[in-house]
Short mmCIF file of N, CA, C and O in Angstrom, two decimals:
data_model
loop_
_atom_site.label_atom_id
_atom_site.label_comp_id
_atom_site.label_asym_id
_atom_site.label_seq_id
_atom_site.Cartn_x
_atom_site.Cartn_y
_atom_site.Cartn_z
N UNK I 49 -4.23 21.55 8.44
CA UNK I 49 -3.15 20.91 7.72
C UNK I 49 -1.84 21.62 8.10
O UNK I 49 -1.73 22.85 8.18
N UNK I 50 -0.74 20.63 8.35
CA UNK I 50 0.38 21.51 8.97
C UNK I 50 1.48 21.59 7.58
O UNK I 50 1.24 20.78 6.68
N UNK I 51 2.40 22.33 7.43
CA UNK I 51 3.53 22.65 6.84
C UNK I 51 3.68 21.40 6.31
O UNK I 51 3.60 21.23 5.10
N UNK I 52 3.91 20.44 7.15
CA UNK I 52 5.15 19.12 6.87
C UNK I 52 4.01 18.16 6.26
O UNK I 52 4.65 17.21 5.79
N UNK I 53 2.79 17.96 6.07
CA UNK I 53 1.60 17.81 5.36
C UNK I 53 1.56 18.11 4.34
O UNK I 53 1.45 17.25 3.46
N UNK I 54 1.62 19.25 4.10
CA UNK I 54 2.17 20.39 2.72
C UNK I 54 2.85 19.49 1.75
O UNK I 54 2.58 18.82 0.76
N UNK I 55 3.76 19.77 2.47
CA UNK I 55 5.29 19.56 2.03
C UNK I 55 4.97 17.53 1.18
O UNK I 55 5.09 17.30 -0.02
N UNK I 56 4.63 16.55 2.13
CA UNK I 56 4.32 15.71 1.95
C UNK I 56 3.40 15.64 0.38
O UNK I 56 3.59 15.04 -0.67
N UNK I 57 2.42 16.51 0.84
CA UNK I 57 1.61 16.39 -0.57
C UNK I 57 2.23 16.72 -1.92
O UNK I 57 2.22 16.07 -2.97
N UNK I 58 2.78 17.93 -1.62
CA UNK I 58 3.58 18.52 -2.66
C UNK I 58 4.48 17.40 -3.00
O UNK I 58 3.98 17.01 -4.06
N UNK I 59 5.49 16.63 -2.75
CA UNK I 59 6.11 15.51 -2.79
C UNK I 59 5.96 14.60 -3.75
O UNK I 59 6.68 14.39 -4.73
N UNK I 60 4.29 13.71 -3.18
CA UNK I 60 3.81 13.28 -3.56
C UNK I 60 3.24 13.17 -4.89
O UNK I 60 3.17 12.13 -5.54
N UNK I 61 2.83 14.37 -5.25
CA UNK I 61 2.11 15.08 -6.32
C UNK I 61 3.56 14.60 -7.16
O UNK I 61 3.82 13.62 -7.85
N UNK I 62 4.44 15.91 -6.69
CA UNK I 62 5.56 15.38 -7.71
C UNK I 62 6.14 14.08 -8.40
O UNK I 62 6.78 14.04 -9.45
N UNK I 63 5.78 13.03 -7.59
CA UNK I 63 6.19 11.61 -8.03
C UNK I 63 5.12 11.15 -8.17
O UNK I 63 4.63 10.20 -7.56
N UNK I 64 4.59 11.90 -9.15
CA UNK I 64 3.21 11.06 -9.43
C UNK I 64 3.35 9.93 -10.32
O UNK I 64 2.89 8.83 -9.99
N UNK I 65 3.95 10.10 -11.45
CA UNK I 65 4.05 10.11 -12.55
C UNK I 65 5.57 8.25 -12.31
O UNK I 65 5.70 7.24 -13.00
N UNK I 66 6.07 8.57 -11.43
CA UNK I 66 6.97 7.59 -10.98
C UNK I 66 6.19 6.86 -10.54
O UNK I 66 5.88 5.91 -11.26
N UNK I 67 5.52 6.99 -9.19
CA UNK I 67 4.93 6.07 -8.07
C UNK I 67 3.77 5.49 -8.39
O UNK I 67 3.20 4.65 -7.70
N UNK I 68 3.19 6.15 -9.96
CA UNK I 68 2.15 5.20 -10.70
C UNK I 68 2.90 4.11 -11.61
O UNK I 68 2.39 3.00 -11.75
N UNK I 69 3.90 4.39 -12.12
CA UNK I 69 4.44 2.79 -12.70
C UNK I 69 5.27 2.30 -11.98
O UNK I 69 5.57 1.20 -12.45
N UNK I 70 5.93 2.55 -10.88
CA UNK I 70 6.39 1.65 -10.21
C UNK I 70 5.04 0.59 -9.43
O UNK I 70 5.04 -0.63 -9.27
N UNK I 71 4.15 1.44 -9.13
CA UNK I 71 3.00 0.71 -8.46
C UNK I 71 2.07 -0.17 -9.42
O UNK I 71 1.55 -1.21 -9.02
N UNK I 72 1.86 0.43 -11.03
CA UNK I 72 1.40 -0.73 -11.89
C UNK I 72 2.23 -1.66 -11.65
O UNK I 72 1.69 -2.54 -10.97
N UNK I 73 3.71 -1.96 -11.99
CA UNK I 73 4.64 -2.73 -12.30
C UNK I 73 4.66 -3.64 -10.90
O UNK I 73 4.97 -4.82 -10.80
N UNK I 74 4.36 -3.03 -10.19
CA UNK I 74 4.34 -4.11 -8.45
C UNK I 74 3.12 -5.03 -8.58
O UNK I 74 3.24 -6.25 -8.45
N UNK I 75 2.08 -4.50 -8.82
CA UNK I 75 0.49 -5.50 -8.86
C UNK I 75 0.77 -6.01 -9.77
O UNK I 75 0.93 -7.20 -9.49
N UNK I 76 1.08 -5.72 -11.48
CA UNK I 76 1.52 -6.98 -13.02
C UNK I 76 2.42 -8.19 -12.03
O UNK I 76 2.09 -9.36 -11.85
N UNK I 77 3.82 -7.37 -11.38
CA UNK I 77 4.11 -8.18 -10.92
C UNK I 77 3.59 -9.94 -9.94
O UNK I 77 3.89 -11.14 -9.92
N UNK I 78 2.66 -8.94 -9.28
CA UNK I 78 2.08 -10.00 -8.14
C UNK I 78 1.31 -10.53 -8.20
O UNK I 78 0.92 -11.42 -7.44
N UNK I 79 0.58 -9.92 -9.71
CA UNK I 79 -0.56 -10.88 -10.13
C UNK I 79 -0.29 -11.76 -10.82
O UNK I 79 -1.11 -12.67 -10.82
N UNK I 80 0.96 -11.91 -11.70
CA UNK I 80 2.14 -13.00 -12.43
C UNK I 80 2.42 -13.99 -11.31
O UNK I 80 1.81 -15.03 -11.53
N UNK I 81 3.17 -14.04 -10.11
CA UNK I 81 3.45 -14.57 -9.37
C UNK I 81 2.25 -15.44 -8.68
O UNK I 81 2.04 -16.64 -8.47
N UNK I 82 1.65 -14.32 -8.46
CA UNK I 82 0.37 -15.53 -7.89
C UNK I 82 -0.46 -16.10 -8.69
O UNK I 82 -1.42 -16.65 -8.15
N UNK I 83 -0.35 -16.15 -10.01
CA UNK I 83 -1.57 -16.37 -11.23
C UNK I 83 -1.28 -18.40 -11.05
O UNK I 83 -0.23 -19.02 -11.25
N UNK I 84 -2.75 -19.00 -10.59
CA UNK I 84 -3.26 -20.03 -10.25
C UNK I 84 -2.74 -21.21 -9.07
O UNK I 84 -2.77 -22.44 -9.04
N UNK I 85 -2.13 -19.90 -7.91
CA UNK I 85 -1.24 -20.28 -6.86
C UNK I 85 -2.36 -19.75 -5.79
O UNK I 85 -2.82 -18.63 -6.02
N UNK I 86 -2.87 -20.45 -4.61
CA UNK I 86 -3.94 -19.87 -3.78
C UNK I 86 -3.15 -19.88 -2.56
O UNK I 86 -3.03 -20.93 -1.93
N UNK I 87 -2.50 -18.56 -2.08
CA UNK I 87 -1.93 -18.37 -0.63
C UNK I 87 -3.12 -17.89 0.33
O UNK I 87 -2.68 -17.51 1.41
N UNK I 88 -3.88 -17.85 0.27
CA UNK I 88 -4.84 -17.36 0.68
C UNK I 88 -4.52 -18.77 2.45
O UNK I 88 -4.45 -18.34 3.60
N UNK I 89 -4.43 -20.03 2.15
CA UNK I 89 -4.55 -20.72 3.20
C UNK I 89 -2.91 -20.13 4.03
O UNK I 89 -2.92 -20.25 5.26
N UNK I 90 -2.20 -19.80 3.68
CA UNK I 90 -1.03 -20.05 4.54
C UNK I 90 -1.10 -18.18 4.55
O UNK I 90 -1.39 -17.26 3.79
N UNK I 91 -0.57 -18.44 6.13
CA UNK I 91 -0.43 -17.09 6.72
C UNK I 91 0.90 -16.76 7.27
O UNK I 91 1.41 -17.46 8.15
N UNK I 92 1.82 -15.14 6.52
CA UNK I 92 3.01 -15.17 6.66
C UNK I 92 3.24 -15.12 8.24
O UNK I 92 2.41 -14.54 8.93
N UNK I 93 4.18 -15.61 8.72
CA UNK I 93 4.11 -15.56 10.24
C UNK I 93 5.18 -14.42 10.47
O UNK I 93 6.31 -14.72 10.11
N UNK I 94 5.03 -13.22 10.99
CA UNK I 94 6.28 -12.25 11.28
C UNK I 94 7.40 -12.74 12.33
O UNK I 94 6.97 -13.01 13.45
N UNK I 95 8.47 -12.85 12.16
CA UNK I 95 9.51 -13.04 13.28
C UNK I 95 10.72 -11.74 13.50
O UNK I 95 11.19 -11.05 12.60
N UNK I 96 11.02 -11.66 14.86
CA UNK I 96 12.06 -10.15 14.19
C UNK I 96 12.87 -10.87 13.77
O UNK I 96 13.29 -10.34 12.75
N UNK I 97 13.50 -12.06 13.98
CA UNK I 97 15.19 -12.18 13.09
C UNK I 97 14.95 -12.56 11.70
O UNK I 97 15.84 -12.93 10.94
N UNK I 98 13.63 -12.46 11.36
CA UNK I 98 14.03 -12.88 9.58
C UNK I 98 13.65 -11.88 9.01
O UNK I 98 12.51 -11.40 8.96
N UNK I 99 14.85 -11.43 8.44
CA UNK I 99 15.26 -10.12 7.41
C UNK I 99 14.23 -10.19 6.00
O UNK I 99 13.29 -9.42 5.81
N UNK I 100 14.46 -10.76 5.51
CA UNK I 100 13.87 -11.21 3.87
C UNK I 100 12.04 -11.07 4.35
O UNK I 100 11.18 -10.47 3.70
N UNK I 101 11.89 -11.63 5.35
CA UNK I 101 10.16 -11.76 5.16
C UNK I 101 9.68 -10.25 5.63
O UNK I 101 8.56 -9.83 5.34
N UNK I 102 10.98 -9.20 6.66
CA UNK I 102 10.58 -7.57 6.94
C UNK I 102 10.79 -7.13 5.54
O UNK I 102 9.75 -6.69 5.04
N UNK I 103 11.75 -7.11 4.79
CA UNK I 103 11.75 -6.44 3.59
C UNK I 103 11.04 -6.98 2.63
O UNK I 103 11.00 -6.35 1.58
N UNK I 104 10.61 -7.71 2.68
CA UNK I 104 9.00 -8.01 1.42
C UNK I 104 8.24 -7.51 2.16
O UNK I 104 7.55 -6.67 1.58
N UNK I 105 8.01 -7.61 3.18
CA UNK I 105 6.58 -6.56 4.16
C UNK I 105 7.13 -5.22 3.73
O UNK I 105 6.24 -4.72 3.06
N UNK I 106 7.81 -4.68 3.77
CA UNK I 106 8.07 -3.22 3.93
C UNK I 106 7.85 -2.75 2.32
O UNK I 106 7.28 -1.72 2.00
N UNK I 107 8.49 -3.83 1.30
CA UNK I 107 7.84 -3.47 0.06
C UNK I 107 6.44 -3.50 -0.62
O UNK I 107 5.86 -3.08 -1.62
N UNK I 108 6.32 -3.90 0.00
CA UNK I 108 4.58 -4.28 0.39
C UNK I 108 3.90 -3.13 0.33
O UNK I 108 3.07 -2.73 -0.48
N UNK I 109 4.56 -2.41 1.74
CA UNK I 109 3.67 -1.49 2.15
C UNK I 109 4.01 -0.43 1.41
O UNK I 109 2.93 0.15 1.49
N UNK I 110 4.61 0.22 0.81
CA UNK I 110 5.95 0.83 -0.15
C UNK I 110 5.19 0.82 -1.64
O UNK I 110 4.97 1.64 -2.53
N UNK I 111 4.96 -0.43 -1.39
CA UNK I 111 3.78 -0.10 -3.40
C UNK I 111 2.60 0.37 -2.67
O UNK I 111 2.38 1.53 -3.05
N UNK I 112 1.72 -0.02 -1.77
CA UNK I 112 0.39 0.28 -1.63
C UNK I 112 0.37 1.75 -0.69
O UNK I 112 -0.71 2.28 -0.43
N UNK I 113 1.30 2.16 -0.34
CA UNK I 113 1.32 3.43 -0.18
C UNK I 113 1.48 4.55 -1.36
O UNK I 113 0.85 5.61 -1.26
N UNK I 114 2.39 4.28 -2.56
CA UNK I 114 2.64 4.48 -3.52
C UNK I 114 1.14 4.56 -4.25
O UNK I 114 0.79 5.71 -4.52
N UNK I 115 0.28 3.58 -4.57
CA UNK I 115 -1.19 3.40 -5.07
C UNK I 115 -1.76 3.88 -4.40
O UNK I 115 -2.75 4.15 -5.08
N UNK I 116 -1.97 4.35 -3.20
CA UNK I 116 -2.82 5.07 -2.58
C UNK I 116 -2.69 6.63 -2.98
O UNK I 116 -3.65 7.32 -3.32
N UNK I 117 -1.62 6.98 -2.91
CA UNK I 117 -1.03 8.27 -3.21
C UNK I 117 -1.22 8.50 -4.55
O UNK I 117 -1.57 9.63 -4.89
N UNK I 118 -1.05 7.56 -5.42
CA UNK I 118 -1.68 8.07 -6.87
C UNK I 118 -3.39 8.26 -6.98
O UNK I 118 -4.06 9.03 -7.68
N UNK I 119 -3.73 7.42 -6.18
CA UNK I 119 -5.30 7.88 -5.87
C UNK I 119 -5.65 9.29 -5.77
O UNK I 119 -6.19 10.07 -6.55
N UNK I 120 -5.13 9.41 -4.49
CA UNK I 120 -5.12 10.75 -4.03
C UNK I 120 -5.20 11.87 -5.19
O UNK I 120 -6.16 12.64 -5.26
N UNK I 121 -3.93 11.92 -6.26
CA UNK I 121 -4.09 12.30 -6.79
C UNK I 121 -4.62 12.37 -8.30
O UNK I 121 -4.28 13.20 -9.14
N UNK I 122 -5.52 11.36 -8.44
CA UNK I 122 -6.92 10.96 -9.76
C UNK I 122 -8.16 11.58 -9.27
O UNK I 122 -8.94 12.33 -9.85
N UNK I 123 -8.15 10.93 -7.67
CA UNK I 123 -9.55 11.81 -7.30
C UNK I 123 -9.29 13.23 -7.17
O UNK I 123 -10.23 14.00 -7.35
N UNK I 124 -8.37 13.59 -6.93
CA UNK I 124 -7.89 15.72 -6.79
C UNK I 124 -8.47 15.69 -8.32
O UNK I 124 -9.65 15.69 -8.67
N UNK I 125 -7.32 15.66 -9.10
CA UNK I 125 -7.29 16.22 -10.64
C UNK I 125 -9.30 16.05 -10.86
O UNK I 125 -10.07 17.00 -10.93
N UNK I 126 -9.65 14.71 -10.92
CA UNK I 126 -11.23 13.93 -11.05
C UNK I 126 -12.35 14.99 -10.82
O UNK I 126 -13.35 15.20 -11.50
N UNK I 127 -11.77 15.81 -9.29
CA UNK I 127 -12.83 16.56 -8.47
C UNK I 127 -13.07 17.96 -9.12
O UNK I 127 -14.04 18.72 -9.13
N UNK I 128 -11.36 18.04 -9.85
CA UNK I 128 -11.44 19.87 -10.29
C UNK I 128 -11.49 19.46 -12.03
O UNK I 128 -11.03 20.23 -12.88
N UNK I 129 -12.01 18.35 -12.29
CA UNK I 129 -12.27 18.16 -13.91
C UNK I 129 -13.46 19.22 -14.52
O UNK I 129 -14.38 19.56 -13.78
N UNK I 130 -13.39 19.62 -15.64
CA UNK I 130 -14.23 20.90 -16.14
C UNK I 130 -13.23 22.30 -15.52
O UNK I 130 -13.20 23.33 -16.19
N UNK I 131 -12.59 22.22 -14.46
CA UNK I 131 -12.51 23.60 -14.19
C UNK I 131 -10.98 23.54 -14.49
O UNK I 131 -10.33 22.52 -14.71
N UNK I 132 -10.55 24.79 -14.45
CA UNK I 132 -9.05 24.89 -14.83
C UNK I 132 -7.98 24.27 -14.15
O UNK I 132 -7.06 23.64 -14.67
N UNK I 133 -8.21 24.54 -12.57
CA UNK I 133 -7.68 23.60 -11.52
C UNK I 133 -7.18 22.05 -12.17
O UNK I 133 -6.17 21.51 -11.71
N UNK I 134 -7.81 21.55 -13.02
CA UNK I 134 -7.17 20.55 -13.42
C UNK I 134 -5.84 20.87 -14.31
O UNK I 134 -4.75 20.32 -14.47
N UNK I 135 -6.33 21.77 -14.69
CA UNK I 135 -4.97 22.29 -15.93
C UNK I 135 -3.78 22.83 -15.12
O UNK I 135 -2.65 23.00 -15.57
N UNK I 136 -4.23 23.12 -13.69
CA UNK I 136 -3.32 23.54 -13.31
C UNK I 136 -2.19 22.70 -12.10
O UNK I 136 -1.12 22.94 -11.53
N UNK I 137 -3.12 21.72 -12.17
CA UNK I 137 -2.47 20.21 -11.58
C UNK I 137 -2.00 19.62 -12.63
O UNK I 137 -1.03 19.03 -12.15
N UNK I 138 -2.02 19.42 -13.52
CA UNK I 138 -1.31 18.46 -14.72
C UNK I 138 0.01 19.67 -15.13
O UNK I 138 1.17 19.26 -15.19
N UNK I 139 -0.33 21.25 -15.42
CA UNK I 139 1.11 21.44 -15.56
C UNK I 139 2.03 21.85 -14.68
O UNK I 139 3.08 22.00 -15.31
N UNK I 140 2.26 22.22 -13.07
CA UNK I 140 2.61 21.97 -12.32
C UNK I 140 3.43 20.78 -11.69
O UNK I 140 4.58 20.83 -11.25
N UNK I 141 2.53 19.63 -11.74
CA UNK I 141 3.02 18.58 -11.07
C UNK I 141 3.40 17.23 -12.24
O UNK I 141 4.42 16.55 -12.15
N UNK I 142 2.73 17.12 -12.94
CA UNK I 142 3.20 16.27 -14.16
C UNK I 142 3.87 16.89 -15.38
O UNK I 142 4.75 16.11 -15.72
N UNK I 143 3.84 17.75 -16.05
CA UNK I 143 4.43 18.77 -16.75
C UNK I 143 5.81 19.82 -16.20
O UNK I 143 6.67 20.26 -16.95
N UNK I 144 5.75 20.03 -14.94
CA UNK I 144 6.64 20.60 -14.11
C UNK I 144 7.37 22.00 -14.57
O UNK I 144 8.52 22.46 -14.56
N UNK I 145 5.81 22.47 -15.04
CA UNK I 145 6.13 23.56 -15.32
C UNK I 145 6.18 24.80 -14.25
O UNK I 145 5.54 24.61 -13.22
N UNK I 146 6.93 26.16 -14.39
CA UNK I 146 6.98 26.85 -13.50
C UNK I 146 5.67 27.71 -13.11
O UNK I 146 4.77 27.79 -13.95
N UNK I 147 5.55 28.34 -11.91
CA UNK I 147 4.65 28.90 -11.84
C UNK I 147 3.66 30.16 -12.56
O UNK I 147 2.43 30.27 -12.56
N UNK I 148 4.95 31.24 -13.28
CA UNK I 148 5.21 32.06 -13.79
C UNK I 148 4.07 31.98 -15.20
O UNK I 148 3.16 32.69 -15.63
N UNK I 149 4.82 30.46 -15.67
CA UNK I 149 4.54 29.76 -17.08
C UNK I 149 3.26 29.46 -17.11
O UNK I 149 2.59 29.71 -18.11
N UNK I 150 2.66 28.78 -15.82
CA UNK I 150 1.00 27.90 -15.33
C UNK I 150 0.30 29.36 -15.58
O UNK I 150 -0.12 29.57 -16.72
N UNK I 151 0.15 30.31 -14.65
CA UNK I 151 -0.92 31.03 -14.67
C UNK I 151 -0.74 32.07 -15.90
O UNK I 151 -1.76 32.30 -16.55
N UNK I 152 0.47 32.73 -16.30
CA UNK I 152 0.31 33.52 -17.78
C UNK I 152 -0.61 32.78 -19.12
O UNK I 152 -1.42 33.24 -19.92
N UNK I 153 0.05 31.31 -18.88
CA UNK I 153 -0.85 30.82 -20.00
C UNK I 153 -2.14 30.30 -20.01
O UNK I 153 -2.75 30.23 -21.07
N UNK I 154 -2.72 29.85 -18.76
CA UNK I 154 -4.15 29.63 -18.25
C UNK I 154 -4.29 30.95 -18.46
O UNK I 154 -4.75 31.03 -19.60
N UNK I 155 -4.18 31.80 -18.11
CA UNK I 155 -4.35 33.32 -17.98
C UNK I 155 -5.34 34.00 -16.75
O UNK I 155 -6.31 34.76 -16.73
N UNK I 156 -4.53 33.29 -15.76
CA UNK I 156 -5.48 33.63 -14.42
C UNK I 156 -4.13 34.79 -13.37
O UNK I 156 -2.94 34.88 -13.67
N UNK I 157 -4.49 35.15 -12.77
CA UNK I 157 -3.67 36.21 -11.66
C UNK I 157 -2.96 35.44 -11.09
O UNK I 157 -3.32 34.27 -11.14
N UNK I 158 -1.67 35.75 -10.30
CA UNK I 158 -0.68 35.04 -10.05
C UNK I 158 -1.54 35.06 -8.18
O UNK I 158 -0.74 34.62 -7.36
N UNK I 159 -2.46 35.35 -7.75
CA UNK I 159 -2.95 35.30 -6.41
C UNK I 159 -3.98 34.49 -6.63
O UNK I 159 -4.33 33.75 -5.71
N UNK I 160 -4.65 34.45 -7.84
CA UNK I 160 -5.49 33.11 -7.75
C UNK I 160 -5.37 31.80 -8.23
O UNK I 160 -6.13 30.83 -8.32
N UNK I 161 -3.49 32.22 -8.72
CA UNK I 161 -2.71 30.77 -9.01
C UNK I 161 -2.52 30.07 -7.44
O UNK I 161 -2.63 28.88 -7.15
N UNK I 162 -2.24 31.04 -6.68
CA UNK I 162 -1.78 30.02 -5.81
C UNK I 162 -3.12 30.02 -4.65
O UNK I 162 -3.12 29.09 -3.85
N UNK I 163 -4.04 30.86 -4.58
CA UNK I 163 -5.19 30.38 -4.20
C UNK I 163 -6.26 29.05 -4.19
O UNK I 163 -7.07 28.48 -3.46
N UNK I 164 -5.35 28.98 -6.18
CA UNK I 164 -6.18 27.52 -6.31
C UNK I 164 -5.72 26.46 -5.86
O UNK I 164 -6.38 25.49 -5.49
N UNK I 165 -4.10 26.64 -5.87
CA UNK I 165 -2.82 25.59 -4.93
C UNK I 165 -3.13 25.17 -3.89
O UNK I 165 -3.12 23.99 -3.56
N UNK I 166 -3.52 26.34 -3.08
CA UNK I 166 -3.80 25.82 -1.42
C UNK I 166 -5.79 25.23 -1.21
O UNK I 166 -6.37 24.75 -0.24
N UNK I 167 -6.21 25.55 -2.44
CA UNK I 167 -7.59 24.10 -2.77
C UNK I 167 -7.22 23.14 -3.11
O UNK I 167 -7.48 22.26 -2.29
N UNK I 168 -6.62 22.74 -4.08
CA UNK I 168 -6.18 21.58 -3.96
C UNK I 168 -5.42 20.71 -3.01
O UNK I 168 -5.57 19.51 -2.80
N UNK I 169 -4.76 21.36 -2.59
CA UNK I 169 -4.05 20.93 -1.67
C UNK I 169 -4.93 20.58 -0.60
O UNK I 169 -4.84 19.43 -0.20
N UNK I 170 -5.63 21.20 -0.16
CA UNK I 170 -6.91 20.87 0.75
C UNK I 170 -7.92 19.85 0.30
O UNK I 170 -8.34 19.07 1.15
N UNK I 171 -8.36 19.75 -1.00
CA UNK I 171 -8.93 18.72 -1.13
C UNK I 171 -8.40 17.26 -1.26
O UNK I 171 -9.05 16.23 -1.40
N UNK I 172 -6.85 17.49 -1.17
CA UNK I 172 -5.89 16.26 -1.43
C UNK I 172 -5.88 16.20 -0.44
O UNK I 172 -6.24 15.04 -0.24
N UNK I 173 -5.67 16.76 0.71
CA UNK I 173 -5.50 16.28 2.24
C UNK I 173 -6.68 15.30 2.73
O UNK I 173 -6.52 14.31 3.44
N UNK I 174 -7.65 15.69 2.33
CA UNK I 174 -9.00 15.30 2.87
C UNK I 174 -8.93 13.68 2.29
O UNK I 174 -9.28 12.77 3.05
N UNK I 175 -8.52 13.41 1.08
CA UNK I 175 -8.66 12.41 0.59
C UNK I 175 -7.42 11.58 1.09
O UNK I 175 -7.59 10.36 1.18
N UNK I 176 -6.22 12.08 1.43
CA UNK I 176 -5.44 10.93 1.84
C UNK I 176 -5.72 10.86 3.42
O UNK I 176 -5.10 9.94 3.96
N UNK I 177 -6.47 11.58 4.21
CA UNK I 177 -7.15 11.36 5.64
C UNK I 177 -7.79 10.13 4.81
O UNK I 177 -7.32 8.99 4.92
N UNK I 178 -8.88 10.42 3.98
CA UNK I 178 -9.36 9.14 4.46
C UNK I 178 -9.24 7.83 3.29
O UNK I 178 -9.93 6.87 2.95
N UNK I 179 -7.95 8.42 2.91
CA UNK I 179 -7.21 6.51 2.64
C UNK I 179 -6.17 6.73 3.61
O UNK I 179 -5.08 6.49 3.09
N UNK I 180 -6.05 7.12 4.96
CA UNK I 180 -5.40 7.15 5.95
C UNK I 180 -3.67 7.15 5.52
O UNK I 180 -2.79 6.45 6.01
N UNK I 181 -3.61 7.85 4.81
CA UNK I 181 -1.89 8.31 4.86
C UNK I 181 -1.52 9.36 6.04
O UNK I 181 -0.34 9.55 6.32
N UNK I 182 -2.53 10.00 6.69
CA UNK I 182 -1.53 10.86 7.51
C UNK I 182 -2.18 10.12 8.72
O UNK I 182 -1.80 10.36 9.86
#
């Protein structure tokens, strides 16, 4: 896993909490819109000069990257459930609490705070390999 991977996840993690209701609010959306409408027969045709049909593709891809990435991080938190590691993904990245604050009050060593950082982080990598974000 390189730096800019890292960095990505860490990101990610951080907008968790955003990029899950913007991404509910995209599917309510599209399931409203399409509710007893069958596009299923007509197929969007891509052209480069039409603007409007790239930027609905690009939002497209923009929510379901967004939902994938909240995946990512249900199955992380999911995997380290029972163990503290979860406690230490929820106040970190959804809580946004400092580091200082996470491990004094879990009450773990500040070397196996961030020991457990770079597991998770590893097991989050593995999982957005294979919902193919990187």
């Amino acid at each position: 896993m390189t730096k800019q991977q890292k960095k990505t996840i860490e990101r990610e993690f951080y907008n968790y909490t955003k990029n899950r209701q913007q991404a509910a609010e995209y599917v309510a959306s599209n399931a409203f819109a399409h509710f007893g409408v069958d596009y299923s027969s007509e197929r969007v045709k891509s052209s480069s000069g039409n603007y409007a049909e790239q930027k609905v593709i690009r939002a497209i891809d923009a929510a379901d990257r967004m939902w994938r990435w909240c995946l990512v991080f249900e199955k992380t938190i999911e995997r380290f459930r029972w163990e503290q590691k979860d406690k230490v993904m929820r106040m970190k990245y959804i809580e946004r609490k400092k580091a200082l604050e996470i491990y004094t009050t879990i009450g773990i060593e500040r070397r196996t705070y961030f020991y457990w950082l770079e597991e998770i982080r590893t097991i989050a990598f593995m999982w957005a390999l294979d919902l193919k974000l990187f």
